[in-house]
mmCIF file of C-alpha atoms and ligand atoms in Angstrom:
data_model
loop_
_atom_site.group_PDB
_atom_site.id
_atom_site.type_symbol
_atom_site.label_atom_id
_atom_site.label_comp_id
_atom_site.label_asym_id
_atom_site.label_seq_id
_atom_site.Cartn_x
_atom_site.Cartn_y
_atom_site.Cartn_z
ATOM 1 C CA MET A 1203 101.107 23.546 33.968
ATOM 2 C CA PRO A 1204 97.943 23.225 33.237
ATOM 3 C CA ALA A 1205 96.527 19.590 33.780
ATOM 4 C CA LEU A 1206 95.697 16.957 31.003
ATOM 5 C CA SER A 1207 93.227 14.401 30.772
ATOM 6 C CA GLN A 1208 93.404 11.457 33.292
ATOM 7 C CA VAL A 1209 91.911 8.961 31.032
ATOM 8 C CA VAL A 1210 94.071 9.666 27.736
ATOM 9 C CA THR A 1211 96.952 10.180 30.190
ATOM 10 C CA ASP A 1212 96.320 6.742 31.493
ATOM 11 C CA SER A 1213 95.434 5.168 28.206
ATOM 12 C CA SER A 1214 98.318 2.677 26.874
ATOM 13 C CA GLU A 1215 100.347 3.033 23.833
ATOM 14 C CA ALA A 1216 99.350 0.182 21.262
ATOM 15 C CA MET A 1217 101.972 -2.982 21.538
ATOM 16 C CA SER A 1218 101.687 -3.470 18.057
ATOM 17 C CA ILE A 1219 102.736 0.334 16.962
ATOM 18 C CA LYS A 1220 105.069 0.797 20.039
ATOM 19 C CA TYR A 1221 106.903 -2.622 18.670
ATOM 20 C CA ASN A 1222 106.942 -1.559 14.891
ATOM 21 C CA THR A 1223 108.512 1.536 16.043
ATOM 22 C CA LYS A 1224 111.345 -0.244 17.103
ATOM 23 C CA VAL A 1225 111.936 -1.803 13.757
ATOM 24 C CA TYR A 1226 111.574 1.561 11.988
ATOM 25 C CA GLU A 1227 114.212 2.853 14.625
ATOM 26 C CA LEU A 1228 116.312 0.294 13.920
ATOM 27 C CA LYS A 1229 115.842 0.033 10.024
ATOM 28 C CA GLN A 1230 117.201 3.930 10.199
ATOM 29 C CA ARG A 1231 120.259 2.773 12.144
ATOM 30 C CA GLY A 1232 121.056 0.267 9.003
ATOM 31 C CA LYS A 1233 119.928 -2.843 10.868
ATOM 32 C CA LYS A 1234 118.390 -5.613 8.269
ATOM 33 C CA VAL A 1235 115.157 -6.572 10.426
ATOM 34 C CA LEU A 1236 113.095 -9.573 9.816
ATOM 35 C CA VAL A 1237 109.356 -8.174 10.010
ATOM 36 C CA MET A 1238 106.581 -10.568 12.170
ATOM 37 C CA SER A 1239 104.986 -7.916 13.483
ATOM 38 C CA LEU A 1240 103.304 -5.789 11.082
ATOM 39 C CA GLY A 1241 99.573 -5.913 11.336
ATOM 40 C CA GLU A 1242 98.713 -6.295 7.361
ATOM 41 C CA ALA A 1243 99.841 -8.361 4.301
ATOM 42 C CA TYR A 1244 101.804 -6.553 1.537
ATOM 43 C CA PHE A 1245 99.854 -6.940 -1.984
ATOM 44 C CA ASP A 1246 100.949 -5.687 -5.208
ATOM 45 C CA ILE A 1247 98.605 -3.517 -6.158
ATOM 46 C CA PRO A 1248 98.908 -1.339 -9.409
ATOM 47 C CA LEU A 1249 97.436 2.517 -9.439
ATOM 48 C CA PHE A 1250 95.036 2.884 -11.708
ATOM 49 C CA PRO A 1251 94.233 5.882 -13.461
ATOM 50 C CA MET A 1252 92.844 9.084 -11.180
ATOM 51 C CA GLU A 1253 92.511 11.500 -13.936
ATOM 52 C CA ASP A 1254 88.828 10.073 -15.041
ATOM 53 C CA LEU A 1255 87.768 10.913 -11.258
ATOM 54 C CA PRO A 1256 84.937 13.782 -11.064
ATOM 55 C CA TYR A 1257 87.015 16.745 -11.047
ATOM 56 C CA PRO A 1258 86.446 19.295 -9.165
ATOM 57 C CA GLU A 1259 84.406 17.330 -6.935
ATOM 58 C CA VAL A 1260 87.116 15.075 -5.545
ATOM 59 C CA ASN A 1261 88.444 18.335 -4.167
ATOM 60 C CA HIS A 1262 85.817 18.955 -1.422
ATOM 61 C CA TYR A 1263 84.166 17.317 1.302
ATOM 62 C CA SER A 1264 81.816 14.549 0.494
ATOM 63 C CA HIS A 1265 78.311 13.485 1.664
ATOM 64 C CA SER A 1266 79.468 12.587 5.738
ATOM 65 C CA ARG A 1267 78.378 9.055 5.331
ATOM 66 C CA GLY A 1268 80.554 8.525 2.268
ATOM 67 C CA ILE A 1269 79.951 8.830 -1.268
ATOM 68 C CA VAL A 1270 76.500 6.813 -2.414
ATOM 69 C CA GLU A 1271 78.627 5.636 -5.132
ATOM 70 C CA LEU A 1272 80.826 3.815 -2.967
ATOM 71 C CA ARG A 1273 78.077 2.781 -0.442
ATOM 72 C CA VAL A 1274 76.127 0.887 -3.508
ATOM 73 C CA LYS A 1275 79.691 -0.764 -4.454
ATOM 74 C CA LEU A 1276 79.663 -1.957 -0.720
ATOM 75 C CA ALA A 1277 75.961 -2.830 -0.365
ATOM 76 C CA GLU A 1278 76.113 -5.393 -3.731
ATOM 77 C CA TYR A 1279 79.671 -6.875 -2.361
ATOM 78 C CA PHE A 1280 78.171 -7.819 1.143
ATOM 79 C CA ALA A 1281 74.779 -8.826 -0.660
ATOM 80 C CA SER A 1282 76.401 -11.413 -2.773
ATOM 81 C CA GLU A 1283 79.906 -12.701 -0.776
ATOM 82 C CA TYR A 1284 78.021 -12.516 2.819
ATOM 83 C CA ASP A 1285 74.361 -12.519 2.080
ATOM 84 C CA VAL A 1286 74.043 -9.792 4.042
ATOM 85 C CA ARG A 1287 71.396 -6.791 3.015
ATOM 86 C CA PHE A 1288 71.489 -3.011 4.126
ATOM 87 C CA ASP A 1289 70.118 0.406 2.979
ATOM 88 C CA VAL A 1290 72.593 2.424 2.024
ATOM 89 C CA ASP A 1291 71.023 5.545 2.523
ATOM 90 C CA LYS A 1292 70.376 5.028 6.305
ATOM 91 C CA GLU A 1293 72.184 1.596 8.011
ATOM 92 C CA ILE A 1294 75.821 2.386 6.572
ATOM 93 C CA ILE A 1295 78.343 5.090 7.385
ATOM 94 C CA VAL A 1296 81.950 4.630 5.640
ATOM 95 C CA THR A 1297 84.570 7.135 7.527
ATOM 96 C CA ALA A 1298 88.700 6.947 8.255
ATOM 97 C CA GLY A 1299 89.247 3.426 8.404
ATOM 98 C CA SER A 1300 86.813 1.007 11.007
ATOM 99 C CA LYS A 1301 89.621 1.890 13.517
ATOM 100 C CA ALA A 1302 87.252 5.635 13.835
ATOM 101 C CA ALA A 1303 84.257 3.361 12.883
ATOM 102 C CA ILE A 1304 84.393 1.296 16.103
ATOM 103 C CA HIS A 1305 85.494 4.412 18.266
ATOM 104 C CA MET A 1306 82.838 6.213 16.968
ATOM 105 C CA THR A 1307 79.979 3.748 17.624
ATOM 106 C CA LEU A 1308 81.465 3.036 21.301
ATOM 107 C CA MET A 1309 80.922 6.861 21.414
ATOM 108 C CA SER A 1310 77.507 6.652 20.401
ATOM 109 C CA ILE A 1311 76.361 4.067 22.580
ATOM 110 C CA LEU A 1312 78.306 4.083 25.959
ATOM 111 C CA ASN A 1313 77.253 6.267 29.083
ATOM 112 C CA PRO A 1314 80.330 6.843 31.937
ATOM 113 C CA GLY A 1315 80.453 3.525 33.925
ATOM 114 C CA ASP A 1316 79.117 0.781 30.816
ATOM 115 C CA GLU A 1317 81.101 -2.250 30.583
ATOM 116 C CA VAL A 1318 82.072 -3.550 27.511
ATOM 117 C CA VAL A 1319 82.928 -7.285 27.389
ATOM 118 C CA TYR A 1320 85.817 -9.223 24.960
ATOM 119 C CA SER A 1321 87.977 -12.070 24.610
ATOM 120 C CA GLU A 1322 91.762 -11.979 25.258
ATOM 121 C CA PRO A 1323 93.544 -11.897 22.992
ATOM 122 C CA ALA A 1324 91.876 -8.775 22.209
ATOM 123 C CA TRP A 1325 92.546 -6.217 19.293
ATOM 124 C CA VAL A 1326 95.103 -3.764 21.141
ATOM 125 C CA SER A 1327 92.777 -0.870 20.596
ATOM 126 C CA TYR A 1328 89.291 -2.241 22.058
ATOM 127 C CA PRO A 1329 90.344 -1.580 25.711
ATOM 128 C CA GLU A 1330 91.954 1.800 25.258
ATOM 129 C CA GLN A 1331 89.085 3.281 22.764
ATOM 130 C CA ILE A 1332 86.402 2.074 25.604
ATOM 131 C CA LYS A 1333 88.242 3.698 28.306
ATOM 132 C CA LEU A 1334 88.343 7.241 25.740
ATOM 133 C CA CYS A 1335 84.666 6.814 26.310
ATOM 134 C CA TYR A 1336 84.696 6.620 30.136
ATOM 135 C CA ALA A 1337 83.428 2.751 30.321
ATOM 136 C CA SER A 1338 85.110 0.207 31.631
ATOM 137 C CA PRO A 1339 86.460 -3.103 29.414
ATOM 138 C CA VAL A 1340 85.653 -6.454 30.508
ATOM 139 C CA GLY A 1341 88.528 -8.728 29.073
ATOM 140 C CA ILE A 1342 87.276 -12.547 29.283
ATOM 141 C CA PRO A 1343 90.755 -14.821 29.136
ATOM 142 C CA TYR A 1344 91.552 -16.271 26.297
ATOM 143 C CA GLU A 1345 90.431 -20.200 27.609
ATOM 144 C CA LYS A 1346 86.893 -19.583 27.638
ATOM 145 C CA SER A 1347 84.415 -20.171 24.767
ATOM 146 C CA VAL A 1348 81.717 -18.290 23.606
ATOM 147 C CA TYR A 1349 79.709 -20.389 25.540
ATOM 148 C CA GLU A 1350 81.182 -18.936 29.078
ATOM 149 C CA TYR A 1351 80.758 -15.591 28.097
ATOM 150 C CA GLU A 1352 77.573 -14.892 30.035
ATOM 151 C CA ALA A 1353 79.300 -15.434 33.279
ATOM 152 C CA TYR A 1354 80.693 -11.898 32.753
ATOM 153 C CA ILE A 1355 77.701 -10.171 31.501
ATOM 154 C CA THR A 1356 76.556 -7.606 34.521
ATOM 155 C CA PRO A 1357 73.542 -5.213 34.876
ATOM 156 C CA LYS A 1358 76.437 -1.995 33.318
ATOM 157 C CA THR A 1359 77.419 -4.596 29.552
ATOM 158 C CA LYS A 1360 76.426 -2.757 27.338
ATOM 159 C CA ALA A 1361 78.149 -4.291 24.339
ATOM 160 C CA ILE A 1362 80.172 -7.408 22.969
ATOM 161 C CA ILE A 1363 82.801 -7.147 20.838
ATOM 162 C CA ILE A 1364 83.655 -9.771 18.491
ATOM 163 C CA ASN A 1365 86.549 -10.133 16.039
ATOM 164 C CA ASN A 1366 85.716 -12.584 13.401
ATOM 165 C CA PRO A 1367 87.968 -13.759 11.723
ATOM 166 C CA HIS A 1368 89.996 -13.381 14.357
ATOM 167 C CA ASN A 1369 93.501 -11.101 15.263
ATOM 168 C CA PRO A 1370 95.650 -12.666 16.608
ATOM 169 C CA ARG A 1371 94.074 -16.424 16.658
ATOM 170 C CA GLY A 1372 92.904 -17.155 12.802
ATOM 171 C CA TYR A 1373 89.983 -18.051 14.433
ATOM 172 C CA VAL A 1374 86.399 -18.149 12.566
ATOM 173 C CA PHE A 1375 83.053 -18.464 14.981
ATOM 174 C CA SER A 1376 80.570 -20.660 13.616
ATOM 175 C CA GLN A 1377 77.338 -20.317 12.895
ATOM 176 C CA ALA A 1378 76.038 -21.621 16.017
ATOM 177 C CA GLU A 1379 78.562 -19.795 18.281
ATOM 178 C CA LEU A 1380 77.344 -16.546 16.344
ATOM 179 C CA GLU A 1381 73.882 -17.331 16.905
ATOM 180 C CA HIS A 1382 74.317 -18.002 20.847
ATOM 181 C CA LEU A 1383 75.997 -14.856 20.850
ATOM 182 C CA LEU A 1384 72.941 -12.890 19.378
ATOM 183 C CA GLU A 1385 71.115 -14.837 21.611
ATOM 184 C CA ILE A 1386 72.890 -13.190 24.863
ATOM 185 C CA GLY A 1387 72.563 -9.780 23.186
ATOM 186 C CA ARG A 1388 68.951 -10.260 23.039
ATOM 187 C CA ARG A 1389 68.528 -11.662 26.657
ATOM 188 C CA HIS A 1390 70.445 -8.558 27.905
ATOM 189 C CA ASP A 1391 69.486 -6.167 25.583
ATOM 190 C CA LEU A 1392 73.419 -5.354 24.109
ATOM 191 C CA TRP A 1393 75.079 -4.710 21.078
ATOM 192 C CA ILE A 1394 76.789 -7.142 19.682
ATOM 193 C CA LEU A 1395 79.646 -5.743 17.662
ATOM 194 C CA SER A 1396 81.353 -7.569 15.152
ATOM 195 C CA ASP A 1397 84.841 -6.721 13.525
ATOM 196 C CA GLU A 1398 84.961 -8.501 10.666
ATOM 197 C CA ALA A 1399 88.527 -6.543 9.008
ATOM 198 C CA TYR A 1400 89.420 -9.879 8.076
ATOM 199 C CA SER A 1401 86.249 -11.558 6.243
ATOM 200 C CA ASP A 1402 88.145 -12.678 2.884
ATOM 201 C CA PHE A 1403 91.214 -13.968 5.037
ATOM 202 C CA LEU A 1404 89.823 -17.669 4.650
ATOM 203 C CA ILE A 1405 89.954 -19.998 2.021
ATOM 204 C CA ASP A 1406 87.550 -22.886 3.187
ATOM 205 C CA GLY A 1407 84.517 -20.780 2.989
ATOM 206 C CA SER A 1408 83.693 -20.857 6.286
ATOM 207 C CA PHE A 1409 82.942 -17.280 7.585
ATOM 208 C CA VAL A 1410 79.398 -16.190 8.589
ATOM 209 C CA SER A 1411 78.814 -12.352 8.915
ATOM 210 C CA LEU A 1412 76.949 -11.839 11.721
ATOM 211 C CA GLY A 1413 74.856 -9.641 9.469
ATOM 212 C CA ARG A 1414 73.380 -12.478 7.978
ATOM 213 C CA LEU A 1415 72.496 -14.012 11.406
ATOM 214 C CA ASP A 1416 70.501 -10.508 12.401
ATOM 215 C CA PRO A 1417 68.991 -9.365 9.321
ATOM 216 C CA ASP A 1418 66.921 -6.664 11.022
ATOM 217 C CA LYS A 1419 70.439 -5.502 12.866
ATOM 218 C CA ARG A 1420 68.684 -5.212 16.384
ATOM 219 C CA ASN A 1421 71.874 -6.060 18.039
ATOM 220 C CA ALA A 1422 74.367 -6.763 15.654
ATOM 221 C CA VAL A 1423 76.619 -3.721 14.534
ATOM 222 C CA ILE A 1424 79.113 -4.551 11.428
ATOM 223 C CA PHE A 1425 82.925 -3.139 10.716
ATOM 224 C CA ASN A 1426 84.719 -3.614 8.143
ATOM 225 C CA SER A 1427 87.538 -2.390 6.195
ATOM 226 C CA MET A 1428 89.032 -1.910 2.657
ATOM 227 C CA SER A 1429 92.810 -1.603 4.418
ATOM 228 C CA LYS A 1430 93.530 -5.363 4.524
ATOM 229 C CA ASN A 1431 90.718 -7.305 2.429
ATOM 230 C CA TYR A 1432 92.056 -4.500 -0.001
ATOM 231 C CA GLY A 1433 95.714 -4.256 0.913
ATOM 232 C CA ILE A 1434 95.329 -0.562 1.450
ATOM 233 C CA SER A 1435 95.712 0.415 5.019
ATOM 234 C CA GLY A 1436 97.537 3.720 4.584
ATOM 235 C CA TRP A 1437 94.424 4.924 2.674
ATOM 236 C CA ARG A 1438 91.824 4.709 5.758
ATOM 237 C CA ILE A 1439 88.916 3.804 4.498
ATOM 238 C CA GLY A 1440 86.516 1.527 6.876
ATOM 239 C CA TYR A 1441 82.831 1.472 7.649
ATOM 240 C CA ALA A 1442 80.144 0.667 10.137
ATOM 241 C CA ILE A 1443 77.048 -1.160 9.220
ATOM 242 C CA ALA A 1444 73.851 -1.106 11.844
ATOM 243 C CA ASN A 1445 70.239 -0.114 12.559
ATOM 244 C CA GLN A 1446 69.411 3.455 11.652
ATOM 245 C CA ARG A 1447 69.120 4.574 15.113
ATOM 246 C CA LEU A 1448 72.978 3.409 15.994
ATOM 247 C CA ILE A 1449 74.066 5.119 12.479
ATOM 248 C CA ASP A 1450 71.973 8.358 12.719
ATOM 249 C CA ASN A 1451 74.281 8.439 16.299
ATOM 250 C CA VAL A 1452 77.735 7.438 14.561
ATOM 251 C CA LEU A 1453 76.718 10.034 11.923
ATOM 252 C CA LYS A 1454 76.883 13.073 14.067
ATOM 253 C CA VAL A 1455 79.922 11.686 15.794
ATOM 254 C CA ASN A 1456 81.522 11.543 12.243
ATOM 255 C CA GLN A 1457 80.373 15.197 11.253
ATOM 256 C CA HIS A 1458 81.985 16.395 14.237
ATOM 257 C CA LEU A 1459 85.204 14.770 14.250
ATOM 258 C CA ILE A 1460 86.030 13.780 10.453
ATOM 259 C CA THR A 1461 83.115 15.674 8.534
ATOM 260 C CA CYS A 1462 83.518 12.512 5.580
ATOM 261 C CA PRO A 1463 86.810 9.849 4.233
ATOM 262 C CA ALA A 1464 88.863 11.336 1.674
ATOM 263 C CA THR A 1465 86.856 12.123 -1.185
ATOM 264 C CA ILE A 1466 89.219 11.348 -3.324
ATOM 265 C CA LEU A 1467 90.205 8.419 -2.171
ATOM 266 C CA GLU A 1468 86.033 6.774 -2.113
ATOM 267 C CA TRP A 1469 85.944 8.047 -5.929
ATOM 268 C CA TYR A 1470 88.841 6.136 -6.758
ATOM 269 C CA LEU A 1471 87.636 3.179 -4.627
ATOM 270 C CA ALA A 1472 84.099 3.257 -5.813
ATOM 271 C CA ARG A 1473 85.615 3.397 -9.595
ATOM 272 C CA HIS A 1474 87.950 0.718 -9.667
ATOM 273 C CA PHE A 1475 86.011 -1.476 -6.682
ATOM 274 C CA HIS A 1476 86.074 -4.799 -8.885
ATOM 275 C CA SER A 1477 88.954 -4.440 -10.152
ATOM 276 C CA LEU A 1478 90.962 -3.913 -7.221
ATOM 277 C CA LEU A 1479 89.344 -6.845 -5.707
ATOM 278 C CA GLU A 1480 90.114 -9.062 -9.010
ATOM 279 C CA ILE A 1481 93.841 -8.389 -8.428
ATOM 280 C CA THR A 1482 93.545 -8.619 -4.263
ATOM 281 C CA LYS A 1483 91.447 -12.021 -4.025
ATOM 282 C CA PRO A 1484 94.092 -14.369 -5.952
ATOM 283 C CA GLN A 1485 96.854 -12.715 -3.469
ATOM 284 C CA ILE A 1486 94.838 -13.400 0.148
ATOM 285 C CA ARG A 1487 94.426 -16.629 -1.400
ATOM 286 C CA ASP A 1488 98.098 -17.263 -1.530
ATOM 287 C CA VAL A 1489 98.564 -15.516 2.282
ATOM 288 C CA VAL A 1490 96.444 -17.616 3.577
ATOM 289 C CA CYS A 1491 97.890 -21.108 1.908
ATOM 290 C CA LYS A 1492 101.089 -19.585 3.139
ATOM 291 C CA ARG A 1493 99.966 -19.482 6.708
ATOM 292 C CA LYS A 1494 98.747 -23.236 6.368
ATOM 293 C CA GLN A 1495 102.036 -24.403 5.289
ATOM 294 C CA LEU A 1496 103.376 -22.382 8.149
ATOM 295 C CA ALA A 1497 101.153 -23.952 10.637
ATOM 296 C CA GLU A 1498 102.186 -27.257 9.757
ATOM 297 C CA TYR A 1499 106.203 -26.102 9.890
ATOM 298 C CA MET A 1500 105.236 -25.018 13.244
ATOM 299 C CA ASP A 1501 103.373 -28.546 14.401
ATOM 300 C CA GLN A 1502 106.948 -30.392 13.087
ATOM 301 C CA LEU A 1503 109.158 -28.160 15.123
ATOM 302 C CA GLY A 1504 106.967 -28.269 18.526
ATOM 303 C CA LEU A 1505 105.874 -24.399 18.478
ATOM 304 C CA THR A 1506 101.980 -24.643 19.807
ATOM 305 C CA TYR A 1507 99.914 -21.798 18.872
ATOM 306 C CA LEU A 1508 96.051 -20.971 19.504
ATOM 307 C CA PRO A 1509 93.614 -22.794 16.810
ATOM 308 C CA GLY A 1510 92.570 -21.187 13.917
ATOM 309 C CA ALA A 1511 93.256 -21.293 9.786
ATOM 310 C CA ALA A 1512 92.169 -17.583 8.920
ATOM 311 C CA THR A 1513 94.048 -14.279 8.787
ATOM 312 C CA PHE A 1514 98.118 -14.435 8.325
ATOM 313 C CA TYR A 1515 98.633 -13.964 11.813
ATOM 314 C CA PHE A 1516 99.362 -16.861 14.815
ATOM 315 C CA PHE A 1517 98.920 -16.383 18.682
ATOM 316 C CA VAL A 1518 102.043 -18.708 19.451
ATOM 317 C CA SER A 1519 103.129 -19.892 22.992
ATOM 318 C CA ILE A 1520 106.164 -19.493 24.373
ATOM 319 C CA ALA A 1521 105.343 -20.946 27.317
ATOM 320 C CA PRO A 1522 108.530 -22.668 28.321
ATOM 321 C CA SER A 1523 110.484 -19.692 28.745
ATOM 322 C CA ARG A 1524 110.693 -18.023 31.572
ATOM 323 C CA LEU A 1525 110.777 -14.440 30.030
ATOM 324 C CA THR A 1526 107.778 -11.942 30.213
ATOM 325 C CA SER A 1527 106.409 -11.821 26.676
ATOM 326 C CA GLU A 1528 107.836 -8.311 26.760
ATOM 327 C CA GLU A 1529 111.842 -9.383 27.349
ATOM 328 C CA PHE A 1530 110.866 -12.183 25.111
ATOM 329 C CA CYS A 1531 110.230 -10.071 21.824
ATOM 330 C CA THR A 1532 112.926 -7.332 23.257
ATOM 331 C CA ARG A 1533 115.616 -10.353 23.161
ATOM 332 C CA LEU A 1534 114.460 -11.527 20.003
ATOM 333 C CA LEU A 1535 114.906 -8.392 18.229
ATOM 334 C CA GLU A 1536 117.771 -7.781 20.073
ATOM 335 C CA GLU A 1537 119.564 -10.482 19.102
ATOM 336 C CA ASP A 1538 118.127 -12.111 16.410
ATOM 337 C CA LEU A 1539 116.620 -8.695 14.590
ATOM 338 C CA ILE A 1540 113.224 -10.142 13.919
ATOM 339 C CA SER A 1541 110.374 -8.537 15.269
ATOM 340 C CA VAL A 1542 107.064 -9.916 16.714
ATOM 341 C CA VAL A 1543 104.377 -8.426 19.106
ATOM 342 C CA PRO A 1544 104.357 -9.511 22.602
ATOM 343 C CA GLY A 1545 101.369 -11.210 23.887
ATOM 344 C CA ALA A 1546 100.834 -8.757 26.814
ATOM 345 C CA GLY A 1547 99.319 -6.289 24.830
ATOM 346 C CA TYR A 1548 96.463 -8.345 23.830
ATOM 347 C CA GLY A 1549 95.130 -9.148 27.565
ATOM 348 C CA ALA A 1550 95.858 -10.082 31.073
ATOM 349 C CA SER A 1551 95.543 -13.494 30.269
ATOM 350 C CA CYS A 1552 98.316 -13.521 27.381
ATOM 351 C CA ASP A 1553 101.657 -12.823 28.743
ATOM 352 C CA ARG A 1554 102.459 -16.369 27.669
ATOM 353 C CA PHE A 1555 101.734 -15.641 23.727
ATOM 354 C CA VAL A 1556 103.742 -13.934 21.343
ATOM 355 C CA ARG A 1557 101.719 -12.283 18.241
ATOM 356 C CA VAL A 1558 103.560 -13.407 14.746
ATOM 357 C CA SER A 1559 102.460 -11.791 12.083
ATOM 358 C CA VAL A 1560 103.284 -13.889 8.297
ATOM 359 C CA GLY A 1561 101.920 -11.522 5.653
ATOM 360 C CA THR A 1562 104.982 -9.564 4.745
ATOM 361 C CA ALA A 1563 107.431 -11.426 5.140
ATOM 362 C CA SER A 1564 108.738 -14.995 2.530
ATOM 363 C CA LEU A 1565 107.912 -18.473 3.545
ATOM 364 C CA GLU A 1566 111.495 -19.442 3.652
ATOM 365 C CA GLU A 1567 111.782 -15.941 5.933
ATOM 366 C CA ASN A 1568 108.945 -17.065 7.881
ATOM 367 C CA GLN A 1569 110.263 -20.564 8.648
ATOM 368 C CA PHE A 1570 113.704 -19.148 9.931
ATOM 369 C CA GLY A 1571 112.002 -16.708 12.060
ATOM 370 C CA LEU A 1572 110.256 -19.192 13.414
ATOM 371 C CA ARG A 1573 113.342 -21.296 14.026
ATOM 372 C CA ARG A 1574 114.831 -18.644 16.160
ATOM 373 C CA ILE A 1575 111.303 -18.247 18.085
ATOM 374 C CA GLN A 1576 111.814 -21.938 18.707
ATOM 375 C CA ALA A 1577 115.500 -21.205 19.870
ATOM 376 C CA LEU A 1578 114.716 -18.576 21.805
ATOM 377 C CA ILE A 1579 112.358 -20.515 23.583
ATOM 378 C CA GLN A 1580 114.757 -23.204 24.480
ATOM 379 C CA ARG A 1581 117.845 -20.563 25.744
ATOM 380 C CA THR A 1582 115.695 -19.260 28.082
ATOM 381 C CA SER A 1583 113.339 -22.269 29.210
HETATM 382 N N1 LIG B 1353 89.923 -3.905 13.885
HETATM 383 C C1 LIG B 1353 91.165 -5.439 13.952
HETATM 384 C C2 LIG B 1353 90.984 -6.351 14.402
HETATM 385 C C3 LIG B 1353 92.494 -4.471 13.415
HETATM 386 O O1 LIG B 1353 93.328 -5.732 13.514
HETATM 387 C C4 LIG B 1353 92.764 -3.707 12.580
HETATM 388 C C5 LIG B 1353 93.427 -3.125 12.118
HETATM 389 O O2 LIG B 1353 94.877 -3.408 12.574
HETATM 390 C C6 LIG B 1353 91.594 -2.485 12.901
HETATM 391 C C7 LIG B 1353 90.229 -3.313 13.364
HETATM 392 C C8 LIG B 1353 91.410 -1.345 12.146
HETATM 393 O O3 LIG B 1353 91.889 -1.544 10.721
HETATM 394 P P1 LIG B 1353 91.427 -0.439 10.019
HETATM 395 O O4 LIG B 1353 91.212 1.286 10.685
HETATM 396 O O5 LIG B 1353 92.897 0.486 8.829
HETATM 397 O O6 LIG B 1353 90.374 -0.219 9.284
#
């Protein structure tokens, strides 16, 4: 039989998707599962009219940077919400989700053998995407702060990836921490990739986009997405903002892989940009408030989690249990019909944790799920 690529063969399945697939299979067998593993919050969003979109233009390939009407809307939003400015013709590319934007950016900056540093718990795709670019992922153990990252930089390091606000910690980086990262970037000539897919999922105004602190975009690269902030993950629209040199490279990769995002969706989003935000913003607020209530509930139960107040995730410690995080999640699913994601999928230092997403179930259902997690820890410690 002809051989396969070793790099792809060796890459791991996304742990979150693996557990969500188990949920789909259980549901198909008629089981009622309490889902605390999904990487999104569900919003109530109407379908706006599509008849007035420019037809037949919507049926065809668009500009491979994304239609300018959507780029302009995003530029206005970034200026007003995050105090970040970019040139809509040179410094942004809209593509099929931020996952693709991150991968194409890694392809655009990495050479075989380079290293990319990121902190654990790390979003499941960072290490695999780095490996798919023939480079080496360097995960920093979860207990290290930004001020300790420099110890992980070698002459081979090309970039640092951060996720702000953080999935699954819910942590928001302070301006001082971001400035420190940029300083490391300048000193070692590194790209600082800031994945900001959850930028609106907080209620205290503490979010600072890395783009605001590097207005010339010398080192900073920003990724964001319509998936989470607009509640339309299935539409696959995300984007990268960076200096022209880098975006020109990403554009070439995009042209050869994807051509452009789905034109009809770009038009729909450009037309209904503000109406969508008006509908999703209050719902985002509700989700983050629910997270706050659940944090207080876990404090009462005696469950511990890594500090953070944003997003709709928690990275919950299962430390007293003698099970690995995979064994823990499998038993929780089989015995209690509750799905959460094993911490092991988020890095070598994270096997004493599980990721809990409170985005799709109600407050009461989540409270029930947390009690069952607590009970399983007790049963197995
Ligand atoms: N970054 C983080 C931290 C995420 O959690 C996700 C999705 O789960 C993404 C990026 C990718 O989002 P999308 O490709 O839907 O834009």
